[in-house]
Amino acid sequence: MKASSSSHRSNPIWRFFSSIHLAVFLLITLAITSIIGTVIPQGESPQFYLEHYRYNFFLILKTLHLNDTYHSWWYMTLLGLFSINLIVCTLRRLPFTLKLYKRDSLSLAPDRLLKMPFKKSWKIERCLDNISIERIISGFKESVGKVREAPDVDGGRLFLAEKGKWSYWGIYALHSSVLVIFVGALVGLFLGFKGSVMLSEGKTIDSIVDRETGVSIPLGFSVRCNHFYISFYDNGAPKEYRSDLTILNGKKEVLHKSIVVNNPLRYRGITFYQASYQAIPEASLRIVSPDGRQTSLDIPAFQTVLWPEARLTFGLMRYEPGNIHGRPAVQVWVENQSGQARAFWLLAGEERELNEGRNSYRVSLVDVNEHYLTGLEVKKDPGVWIVWLGFAILVFGFGVVFWVPHQRIWLWIGHKDGKSLIILSGQSNKNRLRFEKNIKKVEEVLDSSIGVQR
Amino acid sequence: MTFSSSYFLSLTTFIYLGAAILYLTYWVFRLGKVGLLATVVTTAGFIVQTTGIILRWIESYKLGYGHAPLSNLYESLVFFSWVTILVYLIVEWRVRRRVIGAFVTPFASFAMAYASFSPRVEDSIEPLIPALKSNWLIIHVVTCFLGYASFAVACGLGIMFLVKDRSKGDPDGILGALPTCRVLDDLMHQTMIFGFLWLTLGIITGSVWANDAWGTYWSWDPKETWSLITWFIYAAALHARFVRGWTGRRIAYLSILGFVSVIFTYFGVNFLLSGLHSYASP
Ligand code: HEM
């Protein structure tokens, strides 16, 4: 053990990585370099950077991956060095902590006790009888709690009340939590995915597109958007976006939930978040045939609709919600069987003729319904629980390091130079003020139980 | 509505300015009574401000929005100054050194003055946008701001340290009235630890919230990144103690630098950079 630690100490690489200088240096370096990604927009296309920066800078940007600073090779290297630093530093301290932890405080001689930050001694001319000694001891035990005893230390009896020795491990919890968080982040990076999908009302999907790779990822189940709602405050600011989702396993509906911005849907480790929406118009047309028959036709945007009677295909080209005479208007595109196409505007409430061969139809726009697409973020991150665990350890370690003191209170009863000698001493590695108050109380108790004998 | 929240909050601005002047007077002229008066005025200001914040909360319910007053730049500035005064009063009560007030209350009064008078800061009560509608809002903002406020106090202590450190062997001047470098160093360290704990909790609650709201606990948006930068700086400052040759001076510089970073996290990001947190931008 000893040999290995001294050979460690002479190894320059080990020495380099175990230095707290390096820790401070790395922390400051990380602070400075992290600024870069907040100044340069992240995750844009190469064209974007070419347009916004000079060519030479673009080359630097490409080499150093400044378009994705926090996943770049050099930032990862810094974090790697940081982790190694943390691990080596911890390992190097381990033997010292172990020694501190194993140290036996129940063998300290009276002269050592008198060197503690808090001490008080009583000299008594005559020998104390057993009854008074027992009274002093029980008074001590009552005021400090659990006590251990060594029957013979330098010819006297030594009592020790010790608390919070385990707090030496708090700093290890604190430092290792940082590593646990890193591990969680890496698990998420390699085993998780992030994607998004625009889902129209009534539609079902069973795969999504990965945001980074563009690859389609099967979900293993399907999701249907039943409805999307949007509501506004009186002043027109958006109040809530809500999607009604159903999870289907094959044909079976297994879960139903309304999600809003701060309340996602989770199923089998995959989470669906409300992220955005898009309004899609759907024009309702009425067509009156030459014989007076009426037909209703709904034409959603981005789709074509075939009207079988006249073999005409309709599509929606443009939509103006209310700019023309305060009424909605649509530009409709019509193609006949032989592939001839034409386009015209329809203003709500007005009719127009559509001649096709020998027939003349009268077409009018009844209404335009807005139909919504909900924008969902879809995410899987199996590392997130590891990160939460790291957070918990971090908070716990913090509490222990700063608020759990290691406290020792000794009582020694024996003889020196033919007189009875009683020593009370104590030490605490943090919160000394409170400790001193407590030990003063012990002193008062002893004062009174010794005072009786005088 | 004479006694509306804005009445109380404007009044607070003037009370804190007065308190800052009293603390400075106390420090420069060493008048014990003025020091006591400064504490009384600050405490009174704190009570007025607390009333103002509670009234604003109630008013938001009357308007039908019903949210804690932590939702925009104005409200967060008011809250920042409130927590700074709170942390300062605790420090003053525990260490019984009123001089520190001369270096801390200016931060709080400046924040209030900026909130009240800057045309860039909109002080009307607005409804909450969907992204902020969460119970995490309060806990996240409160933890972060306890951190920021402690760092403001630590920065004040850092400035005191640097001022004092220059004055070697001048016990009678105004610098003699400052606590010794050792006391300042110790206080600064403790305040930074306290702030670091809250900032850590602030970042943690922020991540948990972000995971709930946006789907990732960390997305490197500028505000998040800047809070991490701040965290790195204070972690460095706390470790610097263990480095041989790093005296209180360098730690004092780090404490000031850290607070500059706090301010940037808080304003710079809103005004200069964009991101998910930019809801507070004008
Ligand atoms: C960001 C990551 C880190 C955090 C949050 C952290 C946190 C802390 C804290 C809060 C303390 C206690 C300070 C005090 O008692 O005043 C501490 C002490 C210490 N840290 Fe770190 N630390 C980190 C990284 C590191 C690294 C990379 C090293 C490796 C060189 C390191 C080595 C130490 C050492 C040697 C101590 C002294 C503990 C003692 O003497 O009680 N820390 N750290």
PDB file of N, CA and C and ligand atoms in Angstrom, chain A residues 17-20 22-23 27 82 85-86 89-90 93 171 174-175 178 394 398 401-402, chain B residues 189 193 196 231-232 235 238-239 241-242, ligand 1:
ATOM      1  N   PHE A  17      -2.232  15.022 -12.774  1.00  0.00           N
ATOM      2  CA  PHE A  17      -3.681  14.871 -12.697  1.00  0.00           C
ATOM      3  C   PHE A  17      -4.234  14.934 -11.284  1.00  0.00           C
ATOM      4  N   SER A  18      -3.335  14.837 -10.287  1.00  0.00           N
ATOM      5  CA  SER A  18      -3.882  14.872  -8.941  1.00  0.00           C
ATOM      6  C   SER A  18      -3.800  16.273  -8.346  1.00  0.00           C
ATOM      7  N   SER A  19      -3.414  17.242  -9.185  1.00  0.00           N
ATOM      8  CA  SER A  19      -3.220  18.567  -8.603  1.00  0.00           C
ATOM      9  C   SER A  19      -4.514  19.376  -8.651  1.00  0.00           C
ATOM     10  N   ILE A  20      -4.737  20.088  -7.578  1.00  0.00           N
ATOM     11  CA  ILE A  20      -5.948  20.904  -7.533  1.00  0.00           C
ATOM     12  C   ILE A  20      -5.737  22.196  -8.327  1.00  0.00           C
ATOM     13  N   LEU A  22      -4.737  22.064 -11.330  1.00  0.00           N
ATOM     14  CA  LEU A  22      -5.337  21.680 -12.607  1.00  0.00           C
ATOM     15  C   LEU A  22      -6.855  21.853 -12.542  1.00  0.00           C
ATOM     16  N   ALA A  23      -7.422  21.497 -11.377  1.00  0.00           N
ATOM     17  CA  ALA A  23      -8.881  21.632 -11.236  1.00  0.00           C
ATOM     18  C   ALA A  23      -9.305  23.088 -11.418  1.00  0.00           C
ATOM     19  N   LEU A  27     -11.528  24.481 -14.477  1.00  0.00           N
ATOM     20  CA  LEU A  27     -12.812  25.154 -14.220  1.00  0.00           C
ATOM     21  C   LEU A  27     -12.840  26.517 -14.902  1.00  0.00           C
ATOM     22  N   PHE A  82     -11.128  16.903 -17.060  1.00  0.00           N
ATOM     23  CA  PHE A  82     -11.776  17.291 -15.822  1.00  0.00           C
ATOM     24  C   PHE A  82     -12.179  16.052 -15.015  1.00  0.00           C
ATOM     25  N   ASN A  85      -9.072  14.294 -13.718  1.00  0.00           N
ATOM     26  CA  ASN A  85      -8.587  15.105 -12.612  1.00  0.00           C
ATOM     27  C   ASN A  85      -9.370  14.789 -11.338  1.00  0.00           C
ATOM     28  N   LEU A  86     -10.659  14.745 -11.498  1.00  0.00           N
ATOM     29  CA  LEU A  86     -11.538  14.502 -10.351  1.00  0.00           C
ATOM     30  C   LEU A  86     -11.306  13.106  -9.775  1.00  0.00           C
ATOM     31  N   CYS A  89      -7.685  12.867  -8.241  1.00  0.00           N
ATOM     32  CA  CYS A  89      -7.646  13.658  -7.016  1.00  0.00           C
ATOM     33  C   CYS A  89      -8.340  12.908  -5.879  1.00  0.00           C
ATOM     34  N   THR A  90      -9.452  12.316  -6.219  1.00  0.00           N
ATOM     35  CA  THR A  90     -10.210  11.554  -5.221  1.00  0.00           C
ATOM     36  C   THR A  90      -9.412  10.349  -4.743  1.00  0.00           C
ATOM     37  N   ARG A  93      -6.669  11.257  -2.387  1.00  0.00           N
ATOM     38  CA  ARG A  93      -7.096  11.633  -1.047  1.00  0.00           C
ATOM     39  C   ARG A  93      -7.623  10.461  -0.239  1.00  0.00           C
ATOM     40  N   ILE A 171     -17.535  14.648   0.885  1.00  0.00           N
ATOM     41  CA  ILE A 171     -16.840  15.264  -0.239  1.00  0.00           C
ATOM     42  C   ILE A 171     -16.712  14.267  -1.400  1.00  0.00           C
ATOM     43  N   LEU A 174     -20.043  14.281  -3.105  1.00  0.00           N
ATOM     44  CA  LEU A 174     -20.139  15.506  -3.894  1.00  0.00           C
ATOM     45  C   LEU A 174     -19.369  15.393  -5.206  1.00  0.00           C
ATOM     46  N   HIS A 175     -18.099  14.973  -5.102  1.00  0.00           N
ATOM     47  CA  HIS A 175     -17.290  14.906  -6.314  1.00  0.00           C
ATOM     48  C   HIS A 175     -17.736  13.788  -7.250  1.00  0.00           C
ATOM     49  N   VAL A 178     -20.678  14.533  -9.717  1.00  0.00           N
ATOM     50  CA  VAL A 178     -20.383  15.192 -10.993  1.00  0.00           C
ATOM     51  C   VAL A 178     -20.122  14.134 -12.071  1.00  0.00           C
ATOM     52  N   LEU A 394     -25.453  14.920  -5.445  1.00  0.00           N
ATOM     53  CA  LEU A 394     -24.823  16.237  -5.358  1.00  0.00           C
ATOM     54  C   LEU A 394     -25.396  17.041  -4.184  1.00  0.00           C
ATOM     55  N   PHE A 398     -23.436  17.892  -0.759  1.00  0.00           N
ATOM     56  CA  PHE A 398     -23.304  19.283  -0.362  1.00  0.00           C
ATOM     57  C   PHE A 398     -23.727  19.475   1.085  1.00  0.00           C
ATOM     58  N   VAL A 401     -21.115  17.866   3.384  1.00  0.00           N
ATOM     59  CA  VAL A 401     -19.833  18.562   3.446  1.00  0.00           C
ATOM     60  C   VAL A 401     -19.934  19.834   4.287  1.00  0.00           C
ATOM     61  N   PHE A 402     -21.044  20.544   4.155  1.00  0.00           N
ATOM     62  CA  PHE A 402     -21.087  21.830   4.835  1.00  0.00           C
ATOM     63  C   PHE A 402     -21.868  21.843   6.134  1.00  0.00           C
TER      64      PHE A 402
ATOM     65  N   HIS B 189     -15.873  33.654   1.716  1.00  0.00           N
ATOM     66  CA  HIS B 189     -15.896  32.227   1.411  1.00  0.00           C
ATOM     67  C   HIS B 189     -17.237  31.608   1.796  1.00  0.00           C
ATOM     68  N   ILE B 193     -20.063  29.954  -0.649  1.00  0.00           N
ATOM     69  CA  ILE B 193     -20.540  28.578  -0.500  1.00  0.00           C
ATOM     70  C   ILE B 193     -22.066  28.552  -0.474  1.00  0.00           C
ATOM     71  N   PHE B 196     -23.314  29.288  -3.846  1.00  0.00           N
ATOM     72  CA  PHE B 196     -23.016  28.168  -4.741  1.00  0.00           C
ATOM     73  C   PHE B 196     -24.043  27.058  -4.547  1.00  0.00           C
ATOM     74  N   TRP B 231     -21.362  29.019 -12.520  1.00  0.00           N
ATOM     75  CA  TRP B 231     -21.130  27.897 -11.602  1.00  0.00           C
ATOM     76  C   TRP B 231     -19.664  27.475 -11.630  1.00  0.00           C
ATOM     77  N   PHE B 232     -19.080  27.407 -12.851  1.00  0.00           N
ATOM     78  CA  PHE B 232     -17.658  27.060 -12.981  1.00  0.00           C
ATOM     79  C   PHE B 232     -16.795  28.080 -12.234  1.00  0.00           C
ATOM     80  N   ALA B 235     -17.090  27.546  -8.533  1.00  0.00           N
ATOM     81  CA  ALA B 235     -16.427  26.291  -8.163  1.00  0.00           C
ATOM     82  C   ALA B 235     -14.925  26.544  -8.112  1.00  0.00           C
ATOM     83  N   LEU B 238     -14.063  28.487  -4.994  1.00  0.00           N
ATOM     84  CA  LEU B 238     -14.091  27.690  -3.769  1.00  0.00           C
ATOM     85  C   LEU B 238     -12.880  26.784  -3.675  1.00  0.00           C
ATOM     86  N   HIS B 239     -12.398  26.298  -4.833  1.00  0.00           N
ATOM     87  CA  HIS B 239     -11.239  25.413  -4.807  1.00  0.00           C
ATOM     88  C   HIS B 239      -9.939  26.184  -4.677  1.00  0.00           C
ATOM     89  N   ARG B 241      -8.992  28.243  -2.714  1.00  0.00           N
ATOM     90  CA  ARG B 241      -8.514  28.243  -1.323  1.00  0.00           C
ATOM     91  C   ARG B 241      -7.499  27.159  -1.043  1.00  0.00           C
ATOM     92  N   PHE B 242      -7.696  26.024  -1.718  1.00  0.00           N
ATOM     93  CA  PHE B 242      -6.845  24.864  -1.434  1.00  0.00           C
ATOM     94  C   PHE B 242      -5.552  24.913  -2.228  1.00  0.00           C
TER      95      PHE B 242
HETATM   96  C1  HEM C   1     -17.213  20.936 -10.812  1.00  0.00           C
HETATM   97  C2  HEM C   1     -16.757  20.019 -10.071  1.00  0.00           C
HETATM   98  C3  HEM C   1     -16.410  20.170  -8.623  1.00  0.00           C
HETATM   99  C4  HEM C   1     -17.184  20.574  -7.599  1.00  0.00           C
HETATM  100  C5  HEM C   1     -18.605  20.982  -7.672  1.00  0.00           C
HETATM  101  C6  HEM C   1     -16.416  20.538  -6.414  1.00  0.00           C
HETATM  102  C7  HEM C   1     -16.858  20.924  -5.189  1.00  0.00           C
HETATM  103  C8  HEM C   1     -16.070  20.996  -4.058  1.00  0.00           C
HETATM  104  C9  HEM C   1     -16.442  21.584  -2.821  1.00  0.00           C
HETATM  105  C10 HEM C   1     -17.756  22.258  -2.572  1.00  0.00           C
HETATM  106  C11 HEM C   1     -15.430  21.461  -1.965  1.00  0.00           C
HETATM  107  C12 HEM C   1     -15.395  21.887  -0.522  1.00  0.00           C
HETATM  108  C13 HEM C   1     -14.785  23.270  -0.418  1.00  0.00           C
HETATM  109  C14 HEM C   1     -14.689  23.747   0.990  1.00  0.00           C
HETATM  110  O1  HEM C   1     -14.587  22.925   1.908  1.00  0.00           O
HETATM  111  O2  HEM C   1     -14.696  24.954   1.174  1.00  0.00           O
HETATM  112  C15 HEM C   1     -14.401  20.794  -2.656  1.00  0.00           C
HETATM  113  C16 HEM C   1     -13.198  20.505  -2.126  1.00  0.00           C
HETATM  114  C17 HEM C   1     -12.203  19.900  -2.795  1.00  0.00           C
HETATM  115  N1  HEM C   1     -12.232  19.562  -4.142  1.00  0.00           N
HETATM  116 FE1  HEM C   1     -13.712  19.806  -5.409  1.00  0.00          FE
HETATM  117  N2  HEM C   1     -15.198  20.093  -6.739  1.00  0.00           N
HETATM  118  C18 HEM C   1     -15.163  19.875  -8.082  1.00  0.00           C
HETATM  119  C19 HEM C   1     -14.132  19.459  -8.819  1.00  0.00           C
HETATM  120  C20 HEM C   1     -12.954  19.067  -8.266  1.00  0.00           C
HETATM  121  C21 HEM C   1     -11.889  18.513  -9.008  1.00  0.00           C
HETATM  122  C22 HEM C   1     -11.851  18.291 -10.525  1.00  0.00           C
HETATM  123  C23 HEM C   1     -10.943  18.208  -8.111  1.00  0.00           C
HETATM  124  C24 HEM C   1      -9.635  17.530  -8.448  1.00  0.00           C
HETATM  125  C25 HEM C   1      -8.519  18.041  -8.431  1.00  0.00           C
HETATM  126  C26 HEM C   1     -11.391  18.613  -6.803  1.00  0.00           C
HETATM  127  C27 HEM C   1     -10.681  18.506  -5.636  1.00  0.00           C
HETATM  128  C28 HEM C   1     -11.057  18.974  -4.408  1.00  0.00           C
HETATM  129  C29 HEM C   1     -10.261  18.914  -3.217  1.00  0.00           C
HETATM  130  C30 HEM C   1      -8.878  18.311  -3.086  1.00  0.00           C
HETATM  131  C31 HEM C   1     -10.978  19.503  -2.201  1.00  0.00           C
HETATM  132  C32 HEM C   1     -10.526  19.693  -0.774  1.00  0.00           C
HETATM  133  C33 HEM C   1     -11.463  19.055   0.180  1.00  0.00           C
HETATM  134  C34 HEM C   1     -11.058  19.255   1.603  1.00  0.00           C
HETATM  135  O3  HEM C   1      -9.888  19.553   1.862  1.00  0.00           O
HETATM  136  O4  HEM C   1     -11.941  19.094   2.459  1.00  0.00           O
HETATM  137  N3  HEM C   1     -12.621  19.131  -6.946  1.00  0.00           N
HETATM  138  N4  HEM C   1     -14.803  20.525  -3.935  1.00  0.00           N
END
